[in-house]
Coordinates of C-alpha atoms in Angstrom, one line a residue:
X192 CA 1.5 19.5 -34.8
X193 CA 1.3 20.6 -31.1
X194 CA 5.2 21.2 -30.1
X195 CA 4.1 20.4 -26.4
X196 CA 3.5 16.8 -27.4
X197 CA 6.1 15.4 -29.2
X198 CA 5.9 11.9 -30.8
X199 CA 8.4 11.5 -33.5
X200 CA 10.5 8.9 -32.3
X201 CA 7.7 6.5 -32.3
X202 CA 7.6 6.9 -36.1
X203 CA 9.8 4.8 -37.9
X204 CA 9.5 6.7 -41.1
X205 CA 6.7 8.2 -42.6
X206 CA 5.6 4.9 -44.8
X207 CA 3.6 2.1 -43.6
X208 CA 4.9 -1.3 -44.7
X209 CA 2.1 -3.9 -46.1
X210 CA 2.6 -7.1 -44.2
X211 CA 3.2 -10.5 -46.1
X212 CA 1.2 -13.1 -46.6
X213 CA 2.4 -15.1 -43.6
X214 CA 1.2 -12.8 -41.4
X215 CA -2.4 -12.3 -40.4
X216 CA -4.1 -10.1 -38.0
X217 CA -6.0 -13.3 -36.3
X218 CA -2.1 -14.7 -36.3
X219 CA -2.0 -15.1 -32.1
X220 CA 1.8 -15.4 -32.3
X221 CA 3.0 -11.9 -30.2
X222 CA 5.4 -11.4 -32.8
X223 CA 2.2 -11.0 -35.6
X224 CA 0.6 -9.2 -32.5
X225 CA 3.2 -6.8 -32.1
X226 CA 3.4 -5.8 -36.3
X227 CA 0.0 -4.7 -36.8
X228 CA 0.2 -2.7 -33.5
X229 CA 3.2 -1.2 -34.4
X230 CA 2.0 -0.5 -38.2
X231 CA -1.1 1.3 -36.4
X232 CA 1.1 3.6 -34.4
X233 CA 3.1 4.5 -37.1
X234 CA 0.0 5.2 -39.2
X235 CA -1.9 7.2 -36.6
X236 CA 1.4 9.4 -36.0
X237 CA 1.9 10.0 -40.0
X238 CA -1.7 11.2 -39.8
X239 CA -0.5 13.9 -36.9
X240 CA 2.2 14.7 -39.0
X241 CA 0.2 15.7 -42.0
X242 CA -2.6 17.4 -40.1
X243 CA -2.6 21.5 -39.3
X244 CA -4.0 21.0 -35.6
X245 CA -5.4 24.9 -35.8
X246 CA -7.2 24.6 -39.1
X247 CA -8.9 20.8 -37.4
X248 CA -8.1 21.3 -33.7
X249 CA -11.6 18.7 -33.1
X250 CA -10.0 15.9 -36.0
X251 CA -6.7 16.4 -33.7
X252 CA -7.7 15.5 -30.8
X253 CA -9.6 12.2 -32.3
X254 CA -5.9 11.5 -33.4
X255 CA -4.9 12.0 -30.1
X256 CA -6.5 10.0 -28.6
X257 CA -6.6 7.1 -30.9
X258 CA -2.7 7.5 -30.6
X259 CA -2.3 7.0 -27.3
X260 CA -4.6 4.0 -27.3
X261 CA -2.6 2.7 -29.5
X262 CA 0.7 2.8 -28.0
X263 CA -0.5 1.4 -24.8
X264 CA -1.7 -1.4 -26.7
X265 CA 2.0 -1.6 -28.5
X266 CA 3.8 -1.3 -24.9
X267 CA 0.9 -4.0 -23.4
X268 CA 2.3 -6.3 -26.1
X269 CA 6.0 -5.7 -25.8
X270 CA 5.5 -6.7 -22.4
X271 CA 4.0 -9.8 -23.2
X272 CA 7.2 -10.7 -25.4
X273 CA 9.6 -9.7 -22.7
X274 CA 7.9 -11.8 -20.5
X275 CA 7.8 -15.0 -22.5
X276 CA 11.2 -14.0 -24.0
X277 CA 12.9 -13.1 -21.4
X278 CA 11.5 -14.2 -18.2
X279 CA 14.5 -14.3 -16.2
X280 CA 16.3 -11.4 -17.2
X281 CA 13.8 -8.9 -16.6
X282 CA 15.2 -6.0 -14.4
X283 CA 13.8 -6.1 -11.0
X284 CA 11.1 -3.9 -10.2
X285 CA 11.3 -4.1 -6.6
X286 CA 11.6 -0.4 -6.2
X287 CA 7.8 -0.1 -7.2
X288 CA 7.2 -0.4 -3.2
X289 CA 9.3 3.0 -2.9
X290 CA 6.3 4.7 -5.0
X291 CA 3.0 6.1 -4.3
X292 CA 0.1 3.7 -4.6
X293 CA -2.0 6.2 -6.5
X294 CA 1.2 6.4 -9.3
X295 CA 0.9 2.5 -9.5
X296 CA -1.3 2.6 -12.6
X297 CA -2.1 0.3 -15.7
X298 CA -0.6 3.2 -18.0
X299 CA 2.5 4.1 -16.1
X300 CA 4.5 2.5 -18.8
X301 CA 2.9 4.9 -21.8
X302 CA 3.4 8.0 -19.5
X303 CA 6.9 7.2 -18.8
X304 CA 7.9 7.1 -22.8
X305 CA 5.6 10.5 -23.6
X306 CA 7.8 12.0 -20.4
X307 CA 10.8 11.0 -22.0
X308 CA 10.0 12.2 -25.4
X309 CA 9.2 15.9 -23.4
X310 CA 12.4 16.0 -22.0
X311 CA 14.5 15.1 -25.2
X312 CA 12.2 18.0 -26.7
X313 CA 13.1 20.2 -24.4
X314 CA 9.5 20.5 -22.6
X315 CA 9.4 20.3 -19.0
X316 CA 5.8 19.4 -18.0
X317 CA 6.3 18.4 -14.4
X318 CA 9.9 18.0 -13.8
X319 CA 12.1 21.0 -12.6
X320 CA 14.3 22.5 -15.3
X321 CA 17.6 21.3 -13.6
X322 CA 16.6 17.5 -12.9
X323 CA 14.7 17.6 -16.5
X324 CA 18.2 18.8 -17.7
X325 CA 19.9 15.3 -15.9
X326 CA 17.3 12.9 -17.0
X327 CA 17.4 13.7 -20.7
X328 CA 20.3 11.6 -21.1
X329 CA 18.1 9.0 -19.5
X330 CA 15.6 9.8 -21.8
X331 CA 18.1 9.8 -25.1
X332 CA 18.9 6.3 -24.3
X333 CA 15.6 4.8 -23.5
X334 CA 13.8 6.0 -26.8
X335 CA 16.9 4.9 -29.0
X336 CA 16.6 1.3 -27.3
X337 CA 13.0 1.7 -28.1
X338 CA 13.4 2.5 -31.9
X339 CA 15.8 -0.2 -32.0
X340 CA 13.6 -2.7 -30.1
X341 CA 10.7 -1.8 -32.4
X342 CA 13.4 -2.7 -35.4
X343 CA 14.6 -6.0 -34.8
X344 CA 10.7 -7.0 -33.5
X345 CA 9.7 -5.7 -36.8
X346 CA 12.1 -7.5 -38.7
X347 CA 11.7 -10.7 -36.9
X348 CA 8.2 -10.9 -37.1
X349 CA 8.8 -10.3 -41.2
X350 CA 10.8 -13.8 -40.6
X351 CA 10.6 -15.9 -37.8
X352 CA 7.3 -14.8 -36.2
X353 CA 7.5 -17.8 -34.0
X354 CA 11.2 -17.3 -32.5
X355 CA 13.6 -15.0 -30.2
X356 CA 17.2 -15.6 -31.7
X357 CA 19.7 -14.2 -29.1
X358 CA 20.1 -10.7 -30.8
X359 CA 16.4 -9.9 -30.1
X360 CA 16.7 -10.9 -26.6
X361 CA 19.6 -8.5 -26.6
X362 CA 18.1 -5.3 -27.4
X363 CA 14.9 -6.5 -25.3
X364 CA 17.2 -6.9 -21.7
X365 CA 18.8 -3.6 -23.0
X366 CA 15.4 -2.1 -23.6
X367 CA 14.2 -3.6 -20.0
X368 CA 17.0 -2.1 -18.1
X369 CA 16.9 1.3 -19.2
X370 CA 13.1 1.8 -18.8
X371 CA 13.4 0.6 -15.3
X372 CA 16.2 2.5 -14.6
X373 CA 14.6 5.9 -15.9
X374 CA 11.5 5.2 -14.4
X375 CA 12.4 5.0 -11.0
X376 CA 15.0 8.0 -11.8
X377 CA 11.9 10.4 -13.4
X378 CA 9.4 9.5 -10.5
X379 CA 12.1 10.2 -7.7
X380 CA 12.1 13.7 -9.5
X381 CA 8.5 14.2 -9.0
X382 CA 7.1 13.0 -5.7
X383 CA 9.2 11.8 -1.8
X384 CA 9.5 7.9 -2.5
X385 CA 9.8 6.0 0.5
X386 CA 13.7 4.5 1.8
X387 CA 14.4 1.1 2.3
X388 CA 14.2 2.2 6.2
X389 CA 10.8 3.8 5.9
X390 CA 9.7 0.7 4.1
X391 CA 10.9 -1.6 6.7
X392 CA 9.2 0.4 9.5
X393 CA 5.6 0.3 7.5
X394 CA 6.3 -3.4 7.3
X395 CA 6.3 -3.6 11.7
X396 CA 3.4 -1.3 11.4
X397 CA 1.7 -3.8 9.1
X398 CA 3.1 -6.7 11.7
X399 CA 1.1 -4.5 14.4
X400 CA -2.1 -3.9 12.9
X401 CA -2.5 -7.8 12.3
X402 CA -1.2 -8.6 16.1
X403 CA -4.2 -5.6 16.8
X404 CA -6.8 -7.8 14.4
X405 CA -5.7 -10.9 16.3
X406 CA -6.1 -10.2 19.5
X407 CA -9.8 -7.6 18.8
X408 CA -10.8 -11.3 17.4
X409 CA -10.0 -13.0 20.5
X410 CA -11.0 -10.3 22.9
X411 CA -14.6 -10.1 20.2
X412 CA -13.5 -6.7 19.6
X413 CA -14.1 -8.0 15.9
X414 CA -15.8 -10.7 14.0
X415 CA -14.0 -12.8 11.1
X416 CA -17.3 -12.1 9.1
X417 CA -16.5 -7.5 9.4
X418 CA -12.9 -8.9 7.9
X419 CA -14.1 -10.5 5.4
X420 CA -16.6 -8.6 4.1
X421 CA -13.9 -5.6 4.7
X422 CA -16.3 -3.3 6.8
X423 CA -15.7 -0.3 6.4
X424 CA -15.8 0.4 9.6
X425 CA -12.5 -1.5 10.3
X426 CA -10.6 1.7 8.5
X427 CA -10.6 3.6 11.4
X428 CA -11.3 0.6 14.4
X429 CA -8.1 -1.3 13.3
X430 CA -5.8 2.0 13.6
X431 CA -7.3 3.0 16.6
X432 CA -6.9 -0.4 18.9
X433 CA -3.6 -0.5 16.9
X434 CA -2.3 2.3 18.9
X435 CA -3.3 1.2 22.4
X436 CA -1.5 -2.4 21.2
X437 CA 1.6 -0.3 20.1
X438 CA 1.7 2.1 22.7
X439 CA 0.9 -0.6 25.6
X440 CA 1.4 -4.2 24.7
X441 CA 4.5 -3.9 22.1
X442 CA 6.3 -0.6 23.8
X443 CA 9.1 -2.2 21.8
X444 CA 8.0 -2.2 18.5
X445 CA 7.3 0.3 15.5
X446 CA 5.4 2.8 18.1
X447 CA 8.4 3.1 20.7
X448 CA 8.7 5.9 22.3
X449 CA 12.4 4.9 23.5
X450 CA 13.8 6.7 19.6
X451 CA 13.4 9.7 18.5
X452 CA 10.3 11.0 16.3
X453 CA 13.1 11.0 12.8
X454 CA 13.4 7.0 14.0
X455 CA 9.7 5.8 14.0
X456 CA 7.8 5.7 10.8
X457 CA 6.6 9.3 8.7
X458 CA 3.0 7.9 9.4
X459 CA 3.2 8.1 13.3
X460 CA 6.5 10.4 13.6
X461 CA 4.5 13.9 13.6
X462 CA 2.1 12.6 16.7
X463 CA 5.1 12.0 18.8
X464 CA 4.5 14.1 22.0
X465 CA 0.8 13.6 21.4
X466 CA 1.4 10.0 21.6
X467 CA 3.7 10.0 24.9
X468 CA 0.8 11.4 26.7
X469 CA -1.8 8.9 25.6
X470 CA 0.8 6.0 26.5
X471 CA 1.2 7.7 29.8
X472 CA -2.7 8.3 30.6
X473 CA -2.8 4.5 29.3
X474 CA -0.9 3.3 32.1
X475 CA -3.2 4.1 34.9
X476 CA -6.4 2.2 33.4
X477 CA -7.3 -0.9 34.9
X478 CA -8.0 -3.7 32.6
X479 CA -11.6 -2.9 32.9
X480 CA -11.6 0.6 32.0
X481 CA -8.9 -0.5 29.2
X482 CA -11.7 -3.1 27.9
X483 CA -14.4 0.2 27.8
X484 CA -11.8 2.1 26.3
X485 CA -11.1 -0.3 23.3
X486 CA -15.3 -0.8 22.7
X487 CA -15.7 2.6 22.5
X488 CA -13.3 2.9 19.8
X489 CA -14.8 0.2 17.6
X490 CA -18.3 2.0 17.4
X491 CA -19.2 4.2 15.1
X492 CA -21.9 5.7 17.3
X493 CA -21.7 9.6 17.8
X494 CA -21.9 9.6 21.6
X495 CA -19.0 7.2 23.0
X496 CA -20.0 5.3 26.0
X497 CA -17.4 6.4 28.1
X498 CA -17.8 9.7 27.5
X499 CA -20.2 12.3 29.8
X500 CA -23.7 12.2 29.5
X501 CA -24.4 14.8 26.8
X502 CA -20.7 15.0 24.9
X503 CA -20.5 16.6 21.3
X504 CA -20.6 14.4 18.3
X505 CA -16.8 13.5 18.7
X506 CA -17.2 9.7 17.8
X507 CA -18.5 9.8 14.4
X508 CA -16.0 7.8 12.4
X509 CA -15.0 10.0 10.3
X510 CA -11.6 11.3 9.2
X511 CA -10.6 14.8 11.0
X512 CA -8.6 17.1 9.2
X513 CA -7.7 19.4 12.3
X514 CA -6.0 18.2 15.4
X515 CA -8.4 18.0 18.6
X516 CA -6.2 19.5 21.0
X517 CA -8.1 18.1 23.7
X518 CA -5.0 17.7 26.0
X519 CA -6.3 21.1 27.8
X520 CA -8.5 18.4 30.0
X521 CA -5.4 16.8 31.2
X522 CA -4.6 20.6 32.9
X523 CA -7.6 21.3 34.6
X524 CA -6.9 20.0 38.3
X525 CA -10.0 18.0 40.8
X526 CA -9.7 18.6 44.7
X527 CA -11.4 15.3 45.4
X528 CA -9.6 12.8 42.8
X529 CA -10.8 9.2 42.7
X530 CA -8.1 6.5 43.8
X531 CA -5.3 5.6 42.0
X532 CA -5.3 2.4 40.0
X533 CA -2.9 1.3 37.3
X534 CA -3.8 -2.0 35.2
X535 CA -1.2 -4.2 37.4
X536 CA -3.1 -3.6 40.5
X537 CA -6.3 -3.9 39.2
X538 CA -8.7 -6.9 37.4
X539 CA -8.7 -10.3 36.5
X540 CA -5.7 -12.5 36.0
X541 CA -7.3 -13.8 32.8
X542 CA -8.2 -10.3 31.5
X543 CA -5.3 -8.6 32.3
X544 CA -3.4 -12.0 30.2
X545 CA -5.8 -11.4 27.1
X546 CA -3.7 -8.0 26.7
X547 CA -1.5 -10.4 24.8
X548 CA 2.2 -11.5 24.3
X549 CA 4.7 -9.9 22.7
X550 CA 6.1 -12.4 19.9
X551 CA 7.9 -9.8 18.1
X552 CA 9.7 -7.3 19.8
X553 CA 10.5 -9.5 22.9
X554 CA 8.3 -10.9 25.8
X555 CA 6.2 -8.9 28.5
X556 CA 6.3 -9.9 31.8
X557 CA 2.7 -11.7 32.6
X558 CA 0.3 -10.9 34.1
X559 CA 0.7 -7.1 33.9
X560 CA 0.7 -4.7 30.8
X561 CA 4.5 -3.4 30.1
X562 CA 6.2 -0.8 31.9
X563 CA 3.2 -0.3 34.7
X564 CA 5.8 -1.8 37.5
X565 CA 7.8 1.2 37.6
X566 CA 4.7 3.8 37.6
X567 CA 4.7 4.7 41.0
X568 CA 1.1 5.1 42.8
X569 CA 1.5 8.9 43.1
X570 CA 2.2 9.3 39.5
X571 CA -1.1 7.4 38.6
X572 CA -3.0 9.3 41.6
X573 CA -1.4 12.5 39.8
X574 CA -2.5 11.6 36.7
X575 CA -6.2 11.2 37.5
X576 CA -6.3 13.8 39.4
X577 CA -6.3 16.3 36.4
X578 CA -10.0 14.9 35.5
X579 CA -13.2 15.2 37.3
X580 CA -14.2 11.9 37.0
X581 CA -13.1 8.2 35.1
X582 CA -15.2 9.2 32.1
X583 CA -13.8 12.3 31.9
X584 CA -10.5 10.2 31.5
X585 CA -11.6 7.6 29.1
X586 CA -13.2 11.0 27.1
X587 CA -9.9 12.7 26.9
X588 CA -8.2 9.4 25.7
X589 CA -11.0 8.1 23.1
X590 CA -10.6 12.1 21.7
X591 CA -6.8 11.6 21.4
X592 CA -6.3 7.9 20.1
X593 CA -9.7 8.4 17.7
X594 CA -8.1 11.9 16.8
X595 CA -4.6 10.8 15.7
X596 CA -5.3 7.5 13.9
X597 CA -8.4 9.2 11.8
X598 CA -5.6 12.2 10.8
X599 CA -3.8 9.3 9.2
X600 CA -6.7 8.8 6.5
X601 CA -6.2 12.1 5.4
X602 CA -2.9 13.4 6.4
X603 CA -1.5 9.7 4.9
X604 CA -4.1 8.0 3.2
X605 CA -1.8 6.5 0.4
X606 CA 0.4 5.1 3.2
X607 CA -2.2 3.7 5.3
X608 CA -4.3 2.6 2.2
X609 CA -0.8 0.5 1.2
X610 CA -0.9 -0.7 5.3
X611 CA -4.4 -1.8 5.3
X612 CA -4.9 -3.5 2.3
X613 CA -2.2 -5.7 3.1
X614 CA -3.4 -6.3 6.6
X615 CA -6.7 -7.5 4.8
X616 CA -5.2 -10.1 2.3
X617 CA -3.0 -11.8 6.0
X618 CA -6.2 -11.7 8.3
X619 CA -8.8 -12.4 6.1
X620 CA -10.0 -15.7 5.6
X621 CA -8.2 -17.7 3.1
X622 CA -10.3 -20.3 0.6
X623 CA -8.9 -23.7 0.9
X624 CA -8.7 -25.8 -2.5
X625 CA -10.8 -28.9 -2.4
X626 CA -8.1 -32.0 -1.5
X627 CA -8.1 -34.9 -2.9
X628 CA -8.1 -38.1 -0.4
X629 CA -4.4 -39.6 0.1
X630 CA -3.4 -43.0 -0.2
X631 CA -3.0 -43.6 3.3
X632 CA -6.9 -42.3 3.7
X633 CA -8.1 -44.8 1.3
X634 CA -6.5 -47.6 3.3
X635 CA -7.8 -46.5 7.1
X636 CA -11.2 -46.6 5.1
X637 CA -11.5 -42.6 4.9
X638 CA -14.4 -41.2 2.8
X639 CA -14.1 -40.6 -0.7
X640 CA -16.0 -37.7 -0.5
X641 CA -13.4 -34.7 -1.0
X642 CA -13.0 -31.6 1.3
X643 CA -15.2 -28.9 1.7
X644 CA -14.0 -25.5 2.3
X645 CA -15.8 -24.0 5.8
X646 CA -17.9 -26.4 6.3
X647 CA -17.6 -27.5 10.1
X648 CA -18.2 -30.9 9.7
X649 CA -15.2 -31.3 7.2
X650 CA -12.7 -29.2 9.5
X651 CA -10.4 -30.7 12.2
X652 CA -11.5 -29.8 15.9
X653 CA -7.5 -28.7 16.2
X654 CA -7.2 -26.8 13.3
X655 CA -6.3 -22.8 14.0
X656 CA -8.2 -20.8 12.7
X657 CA -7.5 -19.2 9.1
X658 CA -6.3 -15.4 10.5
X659 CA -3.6 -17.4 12.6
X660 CA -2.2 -19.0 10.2
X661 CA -1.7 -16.2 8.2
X662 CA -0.4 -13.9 10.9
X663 CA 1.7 -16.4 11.3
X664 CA 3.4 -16.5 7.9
X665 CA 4.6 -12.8 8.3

């Protein structure tokens, strides 16, 4: 037997025991479940026990294998009993949000056990030798509670298959309480989870990106029909016009440049400086060249409308694993500058409104985009100045927005992957159970004919549409 893979304390001695004649294998009682399951583990370990794994290295590894099938289909079934047994004692798992979502697997529970069998054998596979050395009591106490779970089931299966007396459910809220409680312990050992404060910020930044998908739909930015057939596409458009949003239309929420780079989130936190001088360059764009601005950063084209007339293939959508330092432009001075205009001079009432309200981090003034009032002309004449024309400008800026939010697919894709997917399941389109007719229908004569889902004659003319609502539930 390998010494790096340790498995004796899922053996229960070295002897299987024949099951009576109340049980049966087609027996769909968990209890009956869990007895065979545990009868094969013990039988497939017995068989590594008794096998030289140098003289039948190939026989071995079939063992292997077929052992840890088996205990992940032991641990899928002792879940299933904890739930039905114990459904409202069940340790919280909340702190699975701290994790990674790429550690979130089917099988974290049978690689949690096989760690904590390492570290009571002394074997240190991906731990450090000092924090192995403070999670083997950890791991003592979880595979006792195991052996003892595995016990009582045993025995109570050989009984009552069909009932939890109260010392079962005992060692099963024991058993619970310490896997939970080494689990999050053994992971914080290996990878950065995320703080309560880190988690709260991702939250606003999940808050942003659906205000960003709410008002792309109203400006046509974006079509329901790209949400919900998740384009893939909208992995880098909703980041991008999530920045101008954060930046320009919420300066107060989880992209405010008011706190220091340690308060904002670890996704945005390293593009701080980058950031203040796209928010400043921001400022001076009328609401038309805002509007360009935004379209160019939804396409996927490699030539961006706004840039010059023969640019390099900067606009692929694709993500960017170096930074585009392309803030040189911003240094290179024009002796005959256009004329200033910031946004609050310039354009439409009604276009400069569809920039939005803030609902979250506290109200703009209207009818100008936040913080503009107090850029004086000379700062935005200034500012322009530095570029030989207004698509020189808009370049620089679709560079440095399309730079920084396609570094977050690669610099945090786990983060943004967690962000994204639950932008999708808010703004998507949510499918509305048929309805049954009321009482009160029947009487005014209504039809008896029940709802339809999408279908435009069934829906009311005032009815919002389905991303509102759900932006709105946040």
């Amino acid at each position: 037997m390998d010494p790096g893979l340790p498995h004796g304390d899922w053996v229960q001695g070295n002897k299987t025991q024949q099951p009576p004649l109340c049980l049966a294998r087609s027996d769909p009682r968990l209890l009956s479940q869990f007895f065979f399951a545990d009868e094969r583990v013990t039988r497939v370990v017995a068989e590594i026990n008794g096998l030289d794994a140098e003289l039948d290295p190939q026989q071995y590894l079939v063992l292997l294998n077929q052992l840890h099938l088996s205990q992940a289909h032991l641990l899928a079934i002792l879940e299933r009993i904890m739930e039905e047994c114990i459904p409202t004692q069940r340790h919280s798992r909340d702190y699975l949000v701290k994790f990674p979502e790429e550690l979130l697997v089917d099988n974290l529970g049978n690689h949690m056990l096989f760690a904590a069998e390492c570290l009571l054998a002394g074997t240190f596979l991906e731990v450090e030798e000092a924090d192995g050395a403070q999670l083997r009591p950890q791991a003592r106490n979880l595979l006792c509670s195991l052996e003892l779970v595995r016990t009582v089931l045993r025995e109570q299966s050989l009984s009552q298959p069909g009932s939890y007396p109260e010392p079962v459910r005992a060692v099963l809220v024991q058993f619970d309480r310490l896997f939970a409680e080494f689990e999050l312990s053994y992971v914080s050992s290996l990878v950065a989870v995320k703080s309560p404060e880190e988690i709260y910020r991702q939250q606003e930044i999940i808050v942003l990106f659906c205000e960003t998908v709410e008002r792309a739909l109203r400006l046509g930015y974006l079509t329901q029909e790209m949400i919900d057939g998740y384009e893939p596409l909208l992995m880098f458009t909703i980041p991008r016009l999530a920045i101008i949003s954060g930046l320009l239309i919420y300066p107060e929420g989880p992209l405010s440049l008011e706190q220091r780079p340690e308060q904002m989130s670890r996704v945005f936190s390293p593009f701080y400086n980058l950031l203040k001088k796209i928010r400043d360059l921001l400022r001076v764009l009328s609401a038309e060249e805002l509007g360009l601005l935004e379209r160019s950063l939804c396409t996927a084209e490699s030539e961006d409308p706004c840039g010059p007339a023969t640019p390099p293939a900067w606009g692929a959508a694709v993500p960017r694993a170096d930074s585009p330092a392309p803030w040189g432009l911003l240094e290179v001075p024009h002796t005959t500058p256009p004329p200033p205009t910031c946004m609050a001079q310039l354009g439409p009432p009604s276009v400069v409104n569809d920039l939005g309200t803030d609902r979250w981090w506290g109200p703009q003034p209207p009818r100008s985009s936040p913080g503009l009032d107090a850029t004086p002309a000379a700062h935005c004449s200034e500012l322009r100045s530095r570029h030989s024309s207004t698509k020189d400008m808009l370049h620089t800026l679709f560079v440095c927005i399309s730079g920084v939010a396609d570094q977050l697919q690669t610099n945090f894709a786990s983060d943004l992957r967690s962000i994204l997917k639950t932008v999708f399941k808010i703004v998507a389109s949510q499918a509305e159970p048929l309805e049954e007719p009321s009482a009160s229908q029947e009487e005014d004569g209504a039809p008896d004919a029940p709802r339809v889902a999408d279908c435009p004659l069934c829906s009311s003319p005032t009815e919002a549409p389905g991303h509102r609502r759900a932006v709105s539930n946040l």
